[in-house]
PDB file of C-alpha atoms in Angstrom:
ATOM      1  CA  MET A 181      -9.235-172.608 -51.786  1.00 80.00           C
ATOM      2  CA  ILE A 182      -5.461-172.181 -52.871  1.00 88.00           C
ATOM      3  CA  ASP A 183      -3.075-174.111 -50.314  1.00 94.00           C
ATOM      4  CA  GLN A 184       0.177-173.380 -52.294  1.00 96.00           C
ATOM      5  CA  VAL A 185       1.751-171.800 -55.323  1.00 98.00           C
ATOM      6  CA  GLY A 186       3.729-173.287 -57.987  1.00 98.00           C
ATOM      7  CA  ALA A 187       6.181-172.561 -60.972  1.00 98.00           C
ATOM      8  CA  LEU A 188       6.127-174.232 -64.443  1.00 97.00           C
ATOM      9  CA  PRO A 189       9.689-173.438 -65.460  1.00 97.00           C
ATOM     10  CA  TYR A 190      10.116-173.399 -69.147  1.00 95.00           C
ATOM     11  CA  ARG A 191      12.696-172.675 -71.925  1.00 92.00           C
ATOM     12  CA  VAL A 192      12.317-172.058 -75.567  1.00 86.00           C
ATOM     13  CA  ALA A 193      14.565-174.675 -77.163  1.00 74.00           C
ATOM     14  CA  GLY A 194      14.416-173.918 -80.981  1.00 66.00           C
ATOM     15  CA  ARG A 195      15.314-171.076 -82.902  1.00 63.00           C
ATOM     16  CA  ASP A 196      12.078-170.904 -84.063  1.00 60.00           C
ATOM     17  CA  GLY A 197      10.671-170.758 -80.412  1.00 58.00           C
ATOM     18  CA  ALA A 198       8.351-173.468 -81.155  1.00 56.00           C
ATOM     19  CA  ALA A 199       9.909-176.092 -78.753  1.00 60.00           C
ATOM     20  CA  THR A 200       9.286-175.628 -75.211  1.00 85.00           C
ATOM     21  CA  ASP A 201      11.343-177.723 -72.624  1.00 94.00           C
ATOM     22  CA  ILE A 202       9.775-178.077 -68.976  1.00 96.00           C
ATOM     23  CA  LEU A 203      11.653-178.418 -65.900  1.00 97.00           C
ATOM     24  CA  LEU A 204      10.776-180.822 -63.154  1.00 98.00           C
ATOM     25  CA  VAL A 205      12.409-181.473 -59.705  1.00 98.00           C
ATOM     26  CA  THR A 206      12.291-184.512 -57.614  1.00 97.00           C
ATOM     27  CA  SER A 207      10.069-184.248 -54.330  1.00 92.00           C
ATOM     28  CA  ARG A 208      12.120-184.547 -51.031  1.00 87.00           C
ATOM     29  CA  GLU A 209       9.962-187.095 -49.526  1.00 81.00           C
ATOM     30  CA  THR A 210       9.175-189.616 -52.342  1.00 84.00           C
ATOM     31  CA  GLY A 211      11.524-188.680 -55.341  1.00 90.00           C
ATOM     32  CA  ARG A 212       8.539-188.176 -57.708  1.00 93.00           C
ATOM     33  CA  TRP A 213       8.808-185.738 -60.320  1.00 97.00           C
ATOM     34  CA  VAL A 214       7.003-182.338 -59.377  1.00 97.00           C
ATOM     35  CA  VAL A 215       7.073-178.807 -59.996  1.00 98.00           C
ATOM     36  CA  PRO A 216       8.527-176.365 -57.732  1.00 98.00           C
ATOM     37  CA  LYS A 217       5.840-175.128 -55.089  1.00 97.00           C
ATOM     38  CA  GLY A 218       5.218-173.856 -51.501  1.00 95.00           C
ATOM     39  CA  ASN A 219       3.317-171.870 -49.530  1.00 95.00           C
ATOM     40  CA  PRO A 220       2.033-168.503 -50.348  1.00 96.00           C
ATOM     41  CA  MET A 221       4.218-165.850 -48.689  1.00 96.00           C
ATOM     42  CA  ILE A 222       3.222-162.823 -46.737  1.00 96.00           C
ATOM     43  CA  GLY A 223       3.724-159.484 -48.765  1.00 97.00           C
ATOM     44  CA  LYS A 224       4.366-161.364 -52.092  1.00 97.00           C
ATOM     45  CA  ALA A 225       1.854-161.791 -54.797  1.00 97.00           C
ATOM     46  CA  ALA A 226       1.128-165.401 -55.749  1.00 97.00           C
ATOM     47  CA  HIS A 227       3.200-165.470 -58.785  1.00 97.00           C
ATOM     48  CA  GLU A 228       6.103-163.819 -57.214  1.00 98.00           C
ATOM     49  CA  ALA A 229       6.042-166.725 -54.394  1.00 98.00           C
ATOM     50  CA  ALA A 230       5.978-169.087 -57.044  1.00 98.00           C
ATOM     51  CA  ALA A 231       9.319-167.689 -58.752  1.00 98.00           C
ATOM     52  CA  ILE A 232      10.948-167.848 -55.415  1.00 98.00           C
ATOM     53  CA  GLU A 233       9.963-171.542 -55.007  1.00 98.00           C
ATOM     54  CA  ALA A 234      11.484-172.007 -58.485  1.00 98.00           C
ATOM     55  CA  GLU A 235      14.846-170.566 -57.228  1.00 98.00           C
ATOM     56  CA  GLU A 236      14.902-172.538 -53.960  1.00 97.00           C
ATOM     57  CA  GLU A 237      13.788-175.793 -55.361  1.00 97.00           C
ATOM     58  CA  ALA A 238      14.973-175.890 -58.887  1.00 98.00           C
ATOM     59  CA  GLY A 239      17.763-173.247 -58.922  1.00 98.00           C
ATOM     60  CA  VAL A 240      16.338-171.273 -61.668  1.00 98.00           C
ATOM     61  CA  ARG A 241      15.505-167.451 -62.115  1.00 98.00           C
ATOM     62  CA  GLY A 242      13.165-165.835 -64.563  1.00 96.00           C
ATOM     63  CA  ILE A 243      10.352-164.064 -65.949  1.00 95.00           C
ATOM     64  CA  VAL A 244       7.207-165.377 -64.325  1.00 96.00           C
ATOM     65  CA  SER A 245       3.605-164.657 -65.517  1.00 95.00           C
ATOM     66  CA  PRO A 246       1.245-162.705 -63.281  1.00 96.00           C
ATOM     67  CA  ILE A 247      -1.565-164.926 -64.912  1.00 95.00           C
ATOM     68  CA  SER A 248      -2.222-168.332 -63.447  1.00 96.00           C
ATOM     69  CA  LEU A 249      -2.213-171.314 -65.758  1.00 96.00           C
ATOM     70  CA  GLY A 250      -4.667-173.032 -63.532  1.00 96.00           C
ATOM     71  CA  GLN A 251      -4.901-175.105 -60.422  1.00 97.00           C
ATOM     72  CA  PHE A 252      -4.027-178.592 -59.534  1.00 96.00           C
ATOM     73  CA  ALA A 253      -4.600-181.051 -56.601  1.00 95.00           C
ATOM     74  CA  TYR A 254      -1.820-183.242 -55.185  1.00 91.00           C
ATOM     75  CA  ILE A 255      -1.200-185.449 -52.091  1.00 87.00           C
ATOM     76  CA  LYS A 256       1.450-184.018 -49.904  1.00 83.00           C
ATOM     77  CA  ARG A 257       3.224-187.045 -48.229  1.00 75.00           C
ATOM     78  CA  VAL A 258       5.287-186.475 -45.194  1.00 71.00           C
ATOM     79  CA  ALA A 259       6.927-189.434 -43.274  1.00 72.00           C
ATOM     80  CA  GLY A 260       5.189-190.049 -40.019  1.00 79.00           C
ATOM     81  CA  GLN A 261       2.278-187.689 -40.768  1.00 81.00           C
ATOM     82  CA  ALA A 262      -1.232-188.229 -42.426  1.00 86.00           C
ATOM     83  CA  ASP A 263      -1.517-187.503 -46.071  1.00 86.00           C
ATOM     84  CA  GLU A 264      -3.154-183.989 -47.082  1.00 87.00           C
ATOM     85  CA  VAL A 265      -4.552-182.999 -50.108  1.00 91.00           C
ATOM     86  CA  LEU A 266      -3.571-179.618 -51.317  1.00 92.00           C
ATOM     87  CA  GLN A 267      -4.503-177.224 -54.029  1.00 96.00           C
ATOM     88  CA  VAL A 268      -1.724-175.465 -56.190  1.00 97.00           C
ATOM     89  CA  GLU A 269      -2.064-172.325 -58.224  1.00 97.00           C
ATOM     90  CA  LEU A 270       0.429-172.725 -60.874  1.00 97.00           C
ATOM     91  CA  PHE A 271       2.361-169.883 -62.833  1.00 97.00           C
ATOM     92  CA  ALA A 272       4.516-170.252 -65.979  1.00 95.00           C
ATOM     93  CA  LEU A 273       8.147-169.058 -65.581  1.00 96.00           C
ATOM     94  CA  GLN A 274      10.375-168.506 -68.476  1.00 94.00           C
ATOM     95  CA  VAL A 275      13.988-169.467 -67.390  1.00 95.00           C
ATOM     96  CA  THR A 276      16.487-166.885 -67.941  1.00 94.00           C
ATOM     97  CA  GLU A 277      19.160-168.134 -65.598  1.00 96.00           C
ATOM     98  CA  THR A 278      20.015-171.596 -64.076  1.00 96.00           C
ATOM     99  CA  LEU A 279      21.976-171.463 -60.910  1.00 97.00           C
ATOM    100  CA  LYS A 280      24.988-173.840 -60.445  1.00 96.00           C
ATOM    101  CA  LEU A 281      24.365-173.701 -56.781  1.00 96.00           C
ATOM    102  CA  TRP A 282      21.076-173.250 -55.097  1.00 95.00           C
ATOM    103  CA  LYS A 283      19.271-173.742 -51.623  1.00 96.00           C
ATOM    104  CA  GLU A 284      17.989-177.212 -52.135  1.00 96.00           C
ATOM    105  CA  MET A 285      20.495-178.835 -54.733  1.00 95.00           C
ATOM    106  CA  ALA A 286      21.409-181.475 -52.009  1.00 96.00           C
ATOM    107  CA  GLU A 287      17.930-182.434 -51.407  1.00 95.00           C
ATOM    108  CA  ARG A 288      16.577-182.425 -55.253  1.00 96.00           C
ATOM    109  CA  GLU A 289      17.478-183.552 -58.855  1.00 96.00           C
ATOM    110  CA  ARG A 290      16.153-181.287 -61.600  1.00 97.00           C
ATOM    111  CA  ARG A 291      15.873-182.333 -65.394  1.00 97.00           C
ATOM    112  CA  TRP A 292      14.455-180.697 -68.509  1.00 96.00           C
ATOM    113  CA  PHE A 293      11.655-182.671 -70.202  1.00 96.00           C
ATOM    114  CA  SER A 294       9.503-182.159 -73.497  1.00 93.00           C
ATOM    115  CA  PRO A 295       6.084-181.179 -72.612  1.00 93.00           C
ATOM    116  CA  ALA A 296       4.741-184.551 -73.515  1.00 94.00           C
ATOM    117  CA  GLU A 297       7.452-186.355 -71.498  1.00 96.00           C
ATOM    118  CA  ALA A 298       6.686-183.866 -68.314  1.00 97.00           C
ATOM    119  CA  ALA A 299       3.012-184.331 -68.731  1.00 96.00           C
ATOM    120  CA  VAL A 300       3.405-188.083 -68.068  1.00 97.00           C
ATOM    121  CA  ALA A 301       6.167-187.952 -65.685  1.00 98.00           C
ATOM    122  CA  VAL A 302       4.088-186.138 -62.984  1.00 97.00           C
ATOM    123  CA  ASP A 303       1.659-188.169 -60.984  1.00 94.00           C
ATOM    124  CA  GLU A 304      -0.928-185.676 -60.878  1.00 95.00           C
ATOM    125  CA  ALA A 305      -3.558-186.009 -63.677  1.00 95.00           C
ATOM    126  CA  ASP A 306      -4.659-182.423 -63.648  1.00 96.00           C
ATOM    127  CA  LEU A 307      -0.922-181.155 -63.413  1.00 97.00           C
ATOM    128  CA  GLY A 308      -0.261-183.432 -66.608  1.00 97.00           C
ATOM    129  CA  GLU A 309      -3.129-181.785 -68.402  1.00 96.00           C
ATOM    130  CA  LEU A 310      -1.968-178.017 -67.442  1.00 96.00           C
ATOM    131  CA  ILE A 311       1.374-179.089 -68.560  1.00 95.00           C
ATOM    132  CA  HIS A 312       0.082-180.503 -71.975  1.00 93.00           C
ATOM    133  CA  ARG A 313      -1.991-177.546 -72.626  1.00 93.00           C
ATOM    134  CA  PHE A 314       0.946-175.307 -72.018  1.00 92.00           C
ATOM    135  CA  GLY A 315       3.136-177.291 -74.463  1.00 88.00           C
ATOM    136  CA  GLN A 316       0.675-176.744 -76.930  1.00 86.00           C
ATOM    137  CA  GLY A 317       0.858-173.028 -76.672  1.00 80.00           C
ATOM    138  CA  ASP A 318      -2.360-172.785 -74.543  1.00 73.00           C
ATOM    139  CA  GLY A 319      -1.943-170.514 -71.500  1.00 68.00           C
ATOM    140  CA  PRO A 320      -0.445-167.058 -70.519  1.00 69.00           C
ATOM    141  CA  ARG A 321       3.276-166.671 -70.870  1.00 71.00           C
ATOM    142  CA  PRO A 322       5.435-163.949 -69.448  1.00 70.00           C
ATOM    143  CA  ALA A 323       5.863-160.666 -71.511  1.00 60.00           C
ATOM    144  CA  ALA A 324       9.687-160.900 -72.249  1.00 54.00           C
TER     145      ALA A 324
END
């Protein structure tokens, strides 16, 4: 069962289109590096909801793939509450616009990483593997 949807924001850095950078944000509770994610939204497809989360949490807009990169599990930690294990469906989002002002800018830091750096910056091994595979060119990318 999918509990949340997430976006993997990326940009093509080189003129040859080979080098891809991955955007991660810090979580509000723990400051860990994570991908933008949140609950599914009524009336929105999963990939559309993931794109909305990317705008709210990371301040980026772009072209999102409707095809999932896969799933990962993470432990949601909220102060004063029991930890929960949640399943997240992840979608690639090619960043076309980086906002100067966005909804959660006061609560999060955002940073571009190489795929290899991003894969080790996240705590979740299965998310790291999805990022690694994506950085190797494996996985759906949105049609430009």
